[in-house]
């Protein structure tokens, strides 16, 4: 039983002691501080700027240097107090009049207040202990009490820290139509702060153009006697559209002027657009250069100049509707700060290629820990323009993600990128179209192909796929491609390109195929006309078919070479008056794959021998001779003419054979 009571006593005593100890320690430490530094409760940190000394600061607050030194007796300085200068931090009273009054009042009220505070801590703790004894569940109550005390102390520490450091900016913009363009909140908090170095974090939240964007960054600033150099890195995330980018920047400042340079790099890819239908979007890469300055004799008035450029085929630098390729813009602005808390601005943003917008700005700049009286004091604006006055200024950058856009691929045309064939060959060309909507047609550019003697036809029609010029062909997805003749000493490479369109007017990207014409594998020794010679009556109307057989070195037929065959004739041995014989213009392979090509010849009225010479891909083949006479009877050699059975002799009854004359 005594073990149980001991356990209960421990559970109650521990939170009571834990709660009571800070109060006692605080009371003791505050009593010691009051004995050595009676003005501490009414002081605030102050950093001397260029041209200031402890003497000028003491005079400003109605104190002597000795009194100001006594106020800083708890501080440790790296040099004598009287020689402190720009960049050094000291404690100063809030004002010359109320500080003395507050000190005198505090000297008479500190001790009772502290004692009352201790008594309140003790009473509160005792009350909590009694409540735990009544509830019965002392273990859980003790844990909750300890947790609440820890959280309370942590919250108090954060509040004390925020009251001493940081810079907050709240901004509302109004465009030239009088509409609110968005709201922004940014905050800079020092992490490590000395006279020469500042490490800080900055975060912000903004809602512009129906997009909510969060920013978080980390940076350092290094202070010299007459300047500051800093660098930073940021992560920007568009919460609404799920875009992310990285940013790096550098900054330099002096009294009454600041410069900055920033680079922006996307960290997320293409995503479906929210406002533009059938578009995709992603962060655009880019950079900007910024300059800001103020008039020393009138520090309330300032100006700024910004140059920015982003890269991409369709970048919405000014807006989603004003998309441009690699756009650049200049921003010229003026601002007026009547008091440190409020800044009014007018900015004109002008695109390098035309277009722009005008913004009226209202900014609220609240410095955490700075007395309200100084934030609304017009005389304090001059200090804000100095190097030390801008120590906690926000990083000057574009916190809104600029987007690049591209049209979604709604229709795509695909075909073989390389086509190889013998000159004159007719080969099928089948293409594939992938489309969201129905295919309307494909427009082909065949100008290069036609100039070499080739052509493109819609399959099954035997004619160009449209009634337009031969250079432009429209049709479906199945075509016949006739390759140009092979040029023995010329160009044999051609191009064919096309664009597909759907019924909604969307166009595919242009695709192009390279056509390479090769020489046919014709063996002149095994190729030629069949028969080698013919006879015709010179009556001006009789027609005959001339057959040309093409084979390769292995004796196999050469097919698809109709376009590579060129025929020339010699009429020098024809006599008499009248018209010359004619050769047909069309050479066909009959049947396809046989290697036998036919052309029609029409007799003239002249008599004699007509020589026709074929050439295939630069190879000359044996010629054929057609002999024209007055009549067929005069042209027949009776000694050489006879009937012969086609199949030899007849051996069986009812057996048939052809008789050839």
XYZ file of C-alpha atoms in Angstrom:
661
model
C 0.000 0.000 0.000
C 2.793 2.445 0.855
C 4.316 1.741 -2.577
C 1.081 2.836 -4.258
C 0.962 6.085 -2.207
C 4.600 6.765 -3.051
C 3.806 6.380 -6.709
C 0.841 8.769 -6.410
C 3.009 11.339 -4.608
C 5.649 11.157 -7.356
C 3.049 11.632 -10.111
C 1.720 14.744 -8.372
C 5.017 16.230 -7.171
C 6.822 16.042 -10.507
C 4.487 18.339 -12.510
C 4.182 20.686 -9.538
C 7.952 21.018 -9.244
C 8.345 21.358 -12.994
C 5.769 24.113 -13.146
C 7.080 25.944 -10.044
C 10.801 25.883 -10.943
C 10.619 28.188 -14.042
C 8.660 30.752 -12.045
C 11.259 30.848 -9.259
C 14.135 30.940 -11.711
C 12.469 33.684 -13.697
C 11.792 35.758 -10.630
C 15.394 35.410 -9.481
C 16.871 36.245 -12.863
C 14.555 39.227 -13.312
C 15.544 40.535 -9.864
C 19.221 40.295 -10.822
C 18.630 42.046 -14.122
C 16.732 44.856 -12.445
C 19.658 45.416 -10.113
C 22.166 45.701 -12.956
C 20.055 47.009 -15.857
C 16.941 48.896 -14.868
C 16.143 50.025 -18.438
C 16.208 46.637 -20.181
C 12.442 46.198 -20.242
C 12.068 49.417 -22.270
C 14.875 48.919 -24.815
C 15.084 47.566 -28.313
C 18.018 46.512 -30.530
C 19.293 49.120 -32.982
C 22.016 48.749 -35.659
C 24.069 51.832 -36.470
C 24.012 52.858 -40.140
C 26.580 54.679 -42.230
C 27.533 58.046 -40.683
C 26.042 57.289 -37.266
C 27.887 57.076 -33.928
C 26.885 56.422 -30.311
C 26.964 60.168 -29.746
C 24.379 60.940 -32.454
C 22.168 58.057 -31.340
C 22.344 59.130 -27.678
C 21.444 62.696 -28.636
C 18.489 61.469 -30.674
C 17.076 59.742 -27.591
C 17.872 62.586 -25.154
C 20.643 60.672 -23.381
C 24.298 61.237 -22.737
C 26.878 58.804 -24.038
C 27.470 57.634 -20.452
C 23.757 56.921 -19.938
C 23.544 55.090 -23.262
C 26.645 53.071 -22.310
C 25.047 52.120 -18.995
C 21.981 50.976 -20.905
C 24.282 48.568 -22.849
C 26.332 47.326 -19.888
C 25.092 43.757 -20.435
C 26.417 43.719 -24.024
C 29.960 42.822 -25.054
C 31.555 44.844 -27.860
C 34.672 44.169 -29.924
C 35.904 47.755 -29.497
C 35.393 50.698 -27.076
C 31.771 51.821 -26.778
C 32.553 55.369 -27.904
C 34.117 54.074 -31.161
C 31.164 51.949 -32.285
C 30.027 52.691 -35.844
C 28.112 51.439 -38.882
C 27.004 47.823 -38.567
C 27.318 47.602 -34.765
C 24.208 46.789 -32.746
C 23.303 48.472 -29.444
C 20.245 48.785 -27.176
C 18.264 52.036 -27.243
C 15.088 53.140 -25.415
C 11.833 53.368 -27.308
C 11.801 57.144 -26.862
C 13.604 59.733 -24.716
C 10.585 60.728 -22.651
C 8.621 57.577 -21.951
C 11.751 55.504 -21.294
C 12.639 57.523 -18.198
C 9.077 57.394 -16.993
C 8.810 53.689 -17.641
C 12.096 53.080 -15.795
C 10.931 54.914 -12.722
C 7.587 53.164 -12.685
C 9.168 49.798 -13.333
C 11.613 50.249 -10.440
C 8.687 50.461 -8.001
C 6.493 47.766 -9.510
C 8.881 45.068 -10.732
C 9.330 43.294 -7.405
C 5.663 43.065 -6.438
C 4.785 42.049 -9.961
C 7.374 39.314 -9.865
C 6.233 38.150 -6.456
C 2.616 38.156 -7.614
C 3.661 36.227 -10.677
C 5.339 33.587 -8.548
C 2.296 33.393 -6.302
C 0.053 32.979 -9.349
C 2.264 30.148 -10.661
C 2.118 28.428 -7.278
C -1.640 28.863 -6.948
C -2.282 27.651 -10.480
C -0.073 24.614 -10.012
C -1.690 23.719 -6.698
C -5.112 24.007 -8.293
C -4.068 21.720 -11.128
C -2.675 19.205 -8.640
C -5.938 19.195 -6.735
C -7.876 18.619 -9.946
C -5.678 15.639 -10.775
C -6.267 14.125 -7.325
C -10.015 14.490 -7.770
C -10.119 13.029 -11.267
C -8.441 9.799 -10.193
C -6.523 9.380 -13.479
C -3.384 11.121 -12.233
C -0.929 9.497 -14.660
C -2.710 10.742 -17.800
C -3.371 14.140 -16.244
C 0.289 14.520 -15.307
C 1.355 13.650 -18.878
C -1.124 16.152 -20.335
C 0.058 18.835 -17.931
C 3.695 18.326 -18.885
C 2.842 18.349 -22.605
C 0.811 21.571 -22.296
C 3.610 23.242 -20.348
C 6.193 22.268 -22.998
C 4.008 23.469 -25.860
C 3.283 26.714 -24.053
C 6.956 27.410 -23.431
C 7.783 26.627 -27.088
C 5.028 28.946 -28.364
C 6.241 31.712 -26.097
C 9.803 31.291 -27.381
C 8.589 31.532 -31.001
C 6.562 34.661 -30.209
C 9.552 36.279 -28.530
C 11.714 35.449 -31.555
C 9.225 36.828 -34.075
C 8.840 40.006 -32.051
C 12.541 40.682 -32.359
C 13.270 39.752 -35.995
C 11.779 39.449 -39.439
C 10.008 41.326 -42.191
C 6.492 40.799 -43.506
C 5.064 42.200 -46.747
C 1.415 42.124 -47.757
C 0.563 43.459 -51.200
C -2.627 44.090 -53.145
C -2.476 44.981 -56.857
C -5.032 46.791 -58.995
C -4.788 46.585 -62.802
C -5.682 49.317 -65.310
C -9.314 48.106 -65.321
C -9.635 48.651 -61.607
C -9.777 44.956 -60.727
C -7.841 43.282 -57.945
C -5.108 41.305 -59.655
C -4.300 39.162 -56.623
C -2.980 39.122 -53.101
C 0.479 38.255 -51.824
C 2.080 37.487 -48.484
C 5.857 37.204 -47.982
C 7.967 36.869 -44.849
C 11.717 36.927 -44.229
C 13.105 35.414 -41.025
C 16.779 35.533 -39.983
C 18.332 32.246 -38.945
C 21.809 33.537 -38.096
C 22.451 37.247 -37.728
C 25.702 39.084 -36.998
C 27.035 42.483 -37.969
C 28.777 41.071 -41.068
C 26.634 38.089 -42.030
C 22.971 37.225 -42.297
C 21.522 33.796 -43.032
C 17.799 33.873 -43.612
C 14.804 31.969 -44.861
C 11.991 33.482 -46.855
C 8.601 32.047 -47.617
C 5.504 33.388 -49.297
C 2.023 32.604 -50.478
C 0.161 34.367 -53.304
C -3.078 33.992 -55.260
C -2.848 35.551 -58.734
C -4.827 34.718 -61.898
C -6.746 31.994 -60.037
C -3.438 30.289 -59.180
C -2.145 29.763 -55.649
C 1.643 29.636 -55.471
C 3.904 28.883 -52.511
C 7.563 29.897 -52.306
C 10.279 28.927 -49.857
C 13.911 29.981 -50.027
C 17.200 30.120 -48.192
C 19.878 32.790 -48.587
C 22.886 34.570 -47.172
C 23.943 38.212 -47.163
C 27.451 39.469 -46.455
C 27.885 43.081 -45.336
C 30.907 45.275 -45.932
C 31.632 48.870 -44.985
C 29.759 50.316 -47.963
C 27.972 47.407 -49.617
C 26.248 44.044 -49.380
C 26.500 40.924 -51.541
C 24.058 38.041 -51.224
C 22.891 34.845 -52.882
C 19.824 32.670 -52.502
C 17.971 29.591 -53.748
C 14.211 29.108 -53.943
C 11.657 26.408 -54.590
C 8.401 27.587 -56.185
C 5.303 25.398 -56.382
C 2.010 26.171 -58.090
C -0.472 24.488 -55.779
C -3.413 24.959 -58.147
C -1.808 23.449 -61.251
C 0.935 21.321 -59.679
C 3.929 22.994 -61.352
C 7.358 23.213 -59.690
C 10.534 25.122 -60.491
C 13.866 26.021 -58.880
C 15.379 29.470 -58.708
C 18.798 30.845 -57.884
C 19.676 34.490 -57.414
C 22.328 37.017 -56.501
C 21.935 40.495 -55.050
C 24.073 43.552 -54.371
C 23.104 46.662 -52.422
C 24.468 50.020 -51.306
C 22.849 53.010 -49.690
C 19.836 54.060 -51.799
C 20.316 51.386 -54.512
C 19.853 47.649 -54.995
C 20.568 45.187 -57.822
C 19.443 41.593 -58.322
C 19.720 38.802 -60.895
C 17.648 35.613 -60.876
C 17.461 32.423 -62.889
C 14.414 30.145 -63.060
C 14.525 26.454 -64.017
C 11.568 24.101 -64.362
C 11.387 20.967 -62.235
C 8.130 19.526 -63.610
C 7.017 18.515 -67.096
C 3.993 18.937 -69.328
C 0.562 18.808 -67.713
C -2.963 19.330 -69.028
C -3.879 23.004 -69.199
C -6.594 24.314 -66.898
C -7.837 27.325 -68.859
C -6.719 26.649 -72.438
C -8.563 23.653 -73.832
C -6.549 21.105 -75.770
C -3.281 22.659 -74.520
C -0.526 21.441 -72.215
C 1.603 23.634 -69.951
C 4.837 23.551 -67.967
C 7.142 26.077 -66.212
C 9.265 28.107 -68.590
C 12.995 28.560 -68.067
C 14.127 32.169 -67.881
C 15.999 34.916 -66.061
C 15.629 38.535 -64.994
C 17.829 41.511 -64.097
C 16.554 44.065 -61.584
C 17.661 47.510 -60.405
C 16.065 49.727 -57.767
C 17.098 53.168 -56.582
C 15.973 56.080 -54.406
C 16.689 59.800 -54.314
C 18.969 60.526 -51.308
C 17.513 64.010 -50.809
C 13.949 62.659 -51.060
C 14.115 58.981 -50.030
C 10.351 58.525 -50.138
C 10.467 58.513 -53.950
C 12.087 55.658 -55.834
C 12.155 53.860 -59.159
C 12.906 50.441 -60.565
C 13.861 48.835 -63.874
C 13.490 45.143 -64.705
C 14.437 43.113 -67.779
C 13.162 39.548 -68.016
C 13.173 36.843 -70.673
C 11.776 33.329 -70.814
C 12.341 30.620 -73.390
C 9.879 28.452 -75.305
C 7.718 28.418 -78.431
C 4.552 29.635 -76.683
C 5.318 31.375 -73.394
C 2.643 33.365 -71.548
C 4.867 36.053 -70.058
C 2.146 38.717 -70.050
C -0.849 36.363 -69.992
C -2.063 32.977 -71.178
C -3.688 34.573 -74.213
C -0.605 36.567 -75.220
C 1.743 33.685 -75.919
C 5.018 34.440 -77.664
C 8.223 32.679 -78.646
C 11.146 33.467 -76.306
C 9.403 36.625 -75.019
C 11.237 39.445 -73.278
C 9.814 42.385 -71.358
C 10.919 45.586 -69.645
C 9.255 46.902 -66.500
C 9.629 50.544 -65.518
C 8.141 51.566 -62.209
C 7.988 54.391 -59.693
C 7.030 54.069 -56.032
C 6.252 56.388 -53.169
C 6.676 55.478 -49.498
C 5.174 58.144 -47.219
C 5.785 55.995 -44.132
C 7.745 52.730 -43.777
C 4.518 50.762 -43.425
C 2.946 51.770 -46.765
C 4.291 51.820 -50.342
C 2.362 52.998 -53.410
C 3.622 52.019 -56.854
C 2.911 52.316 -60.561
C 4.520 49.771 -62.917
C 4.431 49.582 -66.710
C 5.386 46.201 -68.141
C 6.138 46.328 -71.868
C 6.850 43.316 -74.061
C 9.767 43.651 -76.476
C 7.514 42.471 -79.331
C 4.502 44.624 -78.452
C 1.785 44.586 -75.841
C 1.991 45.214 -72.138
C 0.083 45.976 -68.973
C -0.013 48.572 -66.229
C -0.300 47.808 -62.524
C -1.061 50.045 -59.547
C 0.472 48.565 -56.392
C -0.352 49.004 -52.729
C 2.153 47.353 -50.412
C 2.087 46.955 -46.644
C 5.521 46.317 -45.132
C 5.411 45.284 -41.496
C 8.651 44.711 -39.602
C 8.198 42.254 -36.771
C 9.537 43.649 -33.518
C 9.725 47.280 -34.696
C 7.523 49.666 -32.667
C 4.382 50.827 -34.400
C 5.407 54.457 -33.872
C 8.497 53.956 -36.042
C 6.591 52.105 -38.753
C 4.342 55.111 -39.257
C 7.075 57.733 -38.753
C 7.879 59.584 -42.046
C 11.360 60.423 -40.760
C 12.169 56.703 -40.551
C 11.862 56.238 -44.339
C 15.359 57.613 -44.937
C 16.892 54.935 -42.745
C 15.012 52.227 -44.677
C 16.856 53.299 -47.825
C 20.273 52.784 -46.293
C 22.288 49.603 -46.392
C 21.489 48.702 -42.787
C 17.885 49.826 -43.089
C 17.331 47.301 -45.875
C 19.098 44.493 -44.068
C 15.900 42.426 -43.806
C 14.372 43.418 -47.147
C 12.695 40.616 -49.090
C 14.560 39.075 -52.023
C 13.592 40.871 -55.237
C 12.464 38.132 -57.666
C 9.455 36.899 -59.658
C 7.639 34.572 -57.294
C 4.917 33.744 -59.842
C 5.732 30.804 -62.148
C 5.713 31.779 -65.845
C 4.287 28.970 -68.002
C 5.045 27.633 -71.457
C 2.210 26.153 -73.531
C 1.864 23.747 -76.428
C -1.088 22.382 -78.364
C -1.952 18.819 -77.521
C -1.165 16.310 -80.258
C -4.724 15.709 -81.434
C -3.743 14.271 -84.828
C -0.540 12.527 -85.885
C 0.608 11.406 -89.336
C 3.111 8.543 -89.582
C 4.904 6.954 -92.546
C 8.235 5.388 -93.383
C 10.960 8.026 -93.147
C 12.986 6.424 -95.983
C 11.727 4.869 -99.230
C 14.123 3.037 -101.558
C 13.265 1.645 -104.975
C 14.388 1.279 -108.557
C 13.735 4.097 -110.955
C 10.230 3.996 -112.410
C 8.992 1.448 -109.906
C 5.409 1.784 -108.713
C 5.192 0.947 -105.049
C 2.327 1.224 -102.531
C 2.563 3.995 -99.948
C 0.469 3.346 -96.870
C 0.376 5.899 -94.059
C -1.093 5.774 -90.563
C -3.114 8.574 -88.974
C -3.841 8.723 -85.240
C -6.513 11.304 -84.460
C -8.975 12.236 -81.736
C -11.491 13.485 -84.271
C -12.343 12.167 -87.739
C -9.712 12.457 -90.463
C -10.584 15.012 -93.138
C -7.690 14.621 -95.565
C -3.930 14.591 -96.003
C -2.286 17.328 -98.015
C 0.924 16.214 -99.698
C 3.725 18.316 -101.110
C 4.977 16.401 -104.168
C 6.742 19.251 -105.993
C 10.197 17.750 -105.607
C 8.963 14.306 -106.638
C 7.128 15.578 -109.728
C 10.127 17.641 -110.865
C 12.138 14.411 -111.130
C 9.489 12.558 -113.102
C 7.686 10.742 -110.290
C 4.128 11.056 -109.060
C 1.770 10.156 -106.228
C -1.680 8.715 -106.911
C -4.571 7.717 -104.708
C -4.707 3.932 -104.675
C -7.368 2.412 -106.911
C -7.979 5.541 -109.002
C -5.023 5.510 -111.376
C -5.044 9.293 -111.291
C -3.697 12.043 -109.041
C -5.645 12.136 -105.813
C -7.108 15.547 -106.533
C -7.843 17.911 -109.350
C -5.377 20.520 -108.146
C -1.836 21.080 -109.351
C 0.396 18.026 -109.345
C 2.500 19.549 -106.567
C -0.350 19.263 -104.017
C -2.153 15.980 -103.470
C -5.119 15.332 -101.175
C -6.453 11.948 -100.252
C -6.913 9.188 -97.722
C -4.263 6.847 -96.370
C -3.493 4.543 -99.340
C -1.452 5.708 -102.326
C 0.636 4.478 -105.278
C 4.050 6.054 -105.542
C 5.762 6.114 -108.932
C 9.485 6.681 -108.495
C 11.343 9.015 -110.855
C 13.726 7.482 -113.439
C 17.229 6.782 -112.293
C 19.729 9.472 -113.326
C 23.089 7.929 -114.125
C 24.930 11.190 -113.479
C 22.333 13.227 -111.625
C 20.390 13.531 -108.384
C 18.436 10.473 -107.318
C 17.218 11.652 -103.914
C 13.785 13.227 -103.546
C 11.491 14.324 -100.733
C 7.811 13.804 -100.035
C 6.016 15.539 -97.146
C 2.471 15.745 -95.890
C 0.186 17.232 -93.234
C -2.984 15.543 -91.966
C -6.096 17.528 -91.011
C -9.105 16.462 -88.968
C -12.683 17.671 -89.270
C -12.092 20.235 -86.484
C -9.331 21.963 -88.412
C -6.480 20.599 -86.266
C -3.285 19.887 -88.189
C -0.628 17.308 -87.522
C 3.055 18.043 -87.564
C 4.494 17.853 -91.061
C 6.187 14.522 -91.725
C 8.706 13.999 -94.495
C 10.029 10.921 -96.237
C 13.265 10.706 -98.193
C 13.005 8.824 -101.473
C 16.142 7.208 -102.844
C 16.034 5.949 -106.446
C 18.448 3.141 -107.319
C 19.562 1.732 -110.650
C 17.833 -1.419 -111.873
C 19.843 -4.673 -112.038
C 19.383 -5.140 -115.791
C 21.806 -7.430 -117.654
C 22.180 -6.010 -121.190
C 23.394 -9.353 -122.521
C 20.212 -11.141 -121.523
C 17.748 -8.368 -122.280
C 16.247 -7.048 -125.514
C 13.252 -6.911 -127.824
C 11.228 -9.996 -128.699
C 11.301 -10.553 -131.630
C 14.362 -8.609 -132.615
C 12.848 -7.459 -135.971
C 9.376 -6.861 -137.344
C 7.688 -5.931 -140.627
C 4.677 -3.636 -141.089
C 2.678 -2.170 -143.945
C 3.264 1.569 -144.348
C -0.435 2.373 -144.459
C -0.394 5.041 -141.736
C -2.777 3.155 -139.423
C -1.537 -0.329 -138.642
C -0.409 -0.786 -135.038
C 1.769 -3.420 -133.440
C 2.999 -4.148 -129.923
C 6.745 -4.108 -129.313
C 7.874 -6.212 -126.355
C 11.070 -5.591 -124.365
C 12.295 -8.285 -122.015
C 14.527 -7.344 -119.057
C 16.504 -9.877 -117.000
C 19.238 -9.684 -114.400
C 22.544 -11.534 -114.299
C 20.830 -14.644 -113.013
C 18.312 -14.659 -115.849
C 15.451 -13.637 -113.574
C 12.987 -11.025 -114.804
C 13.503 -7.412 -113.675
C 10.146 -6.053 -112.600
C 9.008 -2.518 -111.848
C 11.412 -0.828 -114.249
C 8.874 0.764 -116.607
C 9.815 4.251 -115.472
C 13.490 3.586 -116.121
C 13.039 2.622 -119.779
C 13.880 5.238 -122.373
C 13.275 4.631 -126.129
C 14.973 6.506 -128.959
C 14.416 5.915 -132.678
C 16.294 6.436 -135.932
C 14.212 7.402 -139.004
C 17.130 8.179 -141.277
C 16.547 5.040 -143.406
C 12.883 5.787 -144.147
C 12.064 7.045 -147.700
C 9.155 8.578 -149.462
C 6.705 11.279 -148.627
C 4.107 11.202 -145.902
C 4.145 10.853 -142.171
C 6.630 9.122 -139.868
C 5.780 6.131 -137.692
C 4.977 6.883 -134.034
C 5.910 5.274 -130.716
C 3.428 5.173 -127.860
C 4.181 7.254 -124.752
C 3.201 4.640 -122.191
C 5.338 1.631 -121.344
C 3.616 -1.091 -119.304
C 4.788 -4.284 -117.694
C 2.454 -7.050 -118.897
C 1.779 -8.963 -116.800
C 3.172 -7.440 -113.616
C 6.226 -9.245 -112.331
C 7.029 -10.785 -115.745
C 9.833 -8.426 -116.683
C 8.240 -7.972 -120.150
C 7.361 -4.379 -121.103
C 5.094 -3.397 -123.972
C 4.826 -0.242 -126.060
C 2.581 0.385 -129.092
C 4.011 1.430 -132.459
C 1.863 2.967 -135.245
C 2.929 2.742 -138.904
C 3.507 5.827 -140.989
C 3.369 6.150 -144.808
C 7.110 6.146 -145.352
C 8.917 2.965 -146.420
C 12.180 1.585 -145.177
C 13.733 0.562 -141.893
C 12.866 2.173 -138.564
C 15.346 1.502 -135.718
C 14.285 1.689 -132.061
C 16.950 1.642 -129.342
C 16.107 1.074 -125.625
C 18.092 2.419 -122.661
C 17.500 1.302 -119.064
C 19.178 3.257 -116.222
C 21.949 4.268 -118.586
C 22.430 0.744 -119.973
C 22.001 0.520 -123.764
C 20.192 -2.642 -124.917
C 20.070 -4.263 -128.362
C 17.823 -2.357 -130.755
C 14.924 -3.584 -132.865
C 14.230 -2.791 -136.536
C 10.786 -2.460 -138.085
C 10.659 -2.765 -141.858
C 7.874 -0.835 -143.613
C 6.722 -1.891 -147.160
C 4.007 -1.102 -149.680
C 2.110 -4.329 -149.062
C 2.375 -7.379 -146.922
C 2.743 -9.669 -149.963
C 5.866 -7.871 -151.137
C 7.386 -8.173 -147.689
C 6.972 -11.967 -147.338
C 9.941 -14.158 -148.198
C 8.263 -17.248 -149.638
C 11.395 -19.338 -149.315
C 11.517 -18.735 -145.552
C 7.767 -18.881 -144.882
C 6.077 -22.166 -143.935
C 3.496 -23.678 -141.597
C 4.753 -25.440 -138.478
C 2.813 -27.139 -135.722
C 3.387 -25.489 -132.405
C 3.578 -28.790 -130.527
C 5.380 -30.914 -133.145
C 3.570 -33.894 -134.622
C 0.143 -35.241 -133.785
C 0.341 -38.758 -132.291
C -3.122 -39.407 -130.915
C -6.682 -39.142 -132.142
C -8.411 -35.855 -131.282
C -5.075 -34.305 -130.302
C -4.850 -30.580 -131.165
C -2.007 -28.170 -131.903
C -1.525 -24.618 -133.184
C -0.114 -24.134 -136.674
C 2.230 -21.174 -136.858
C 2.951 -19.363 -140.132
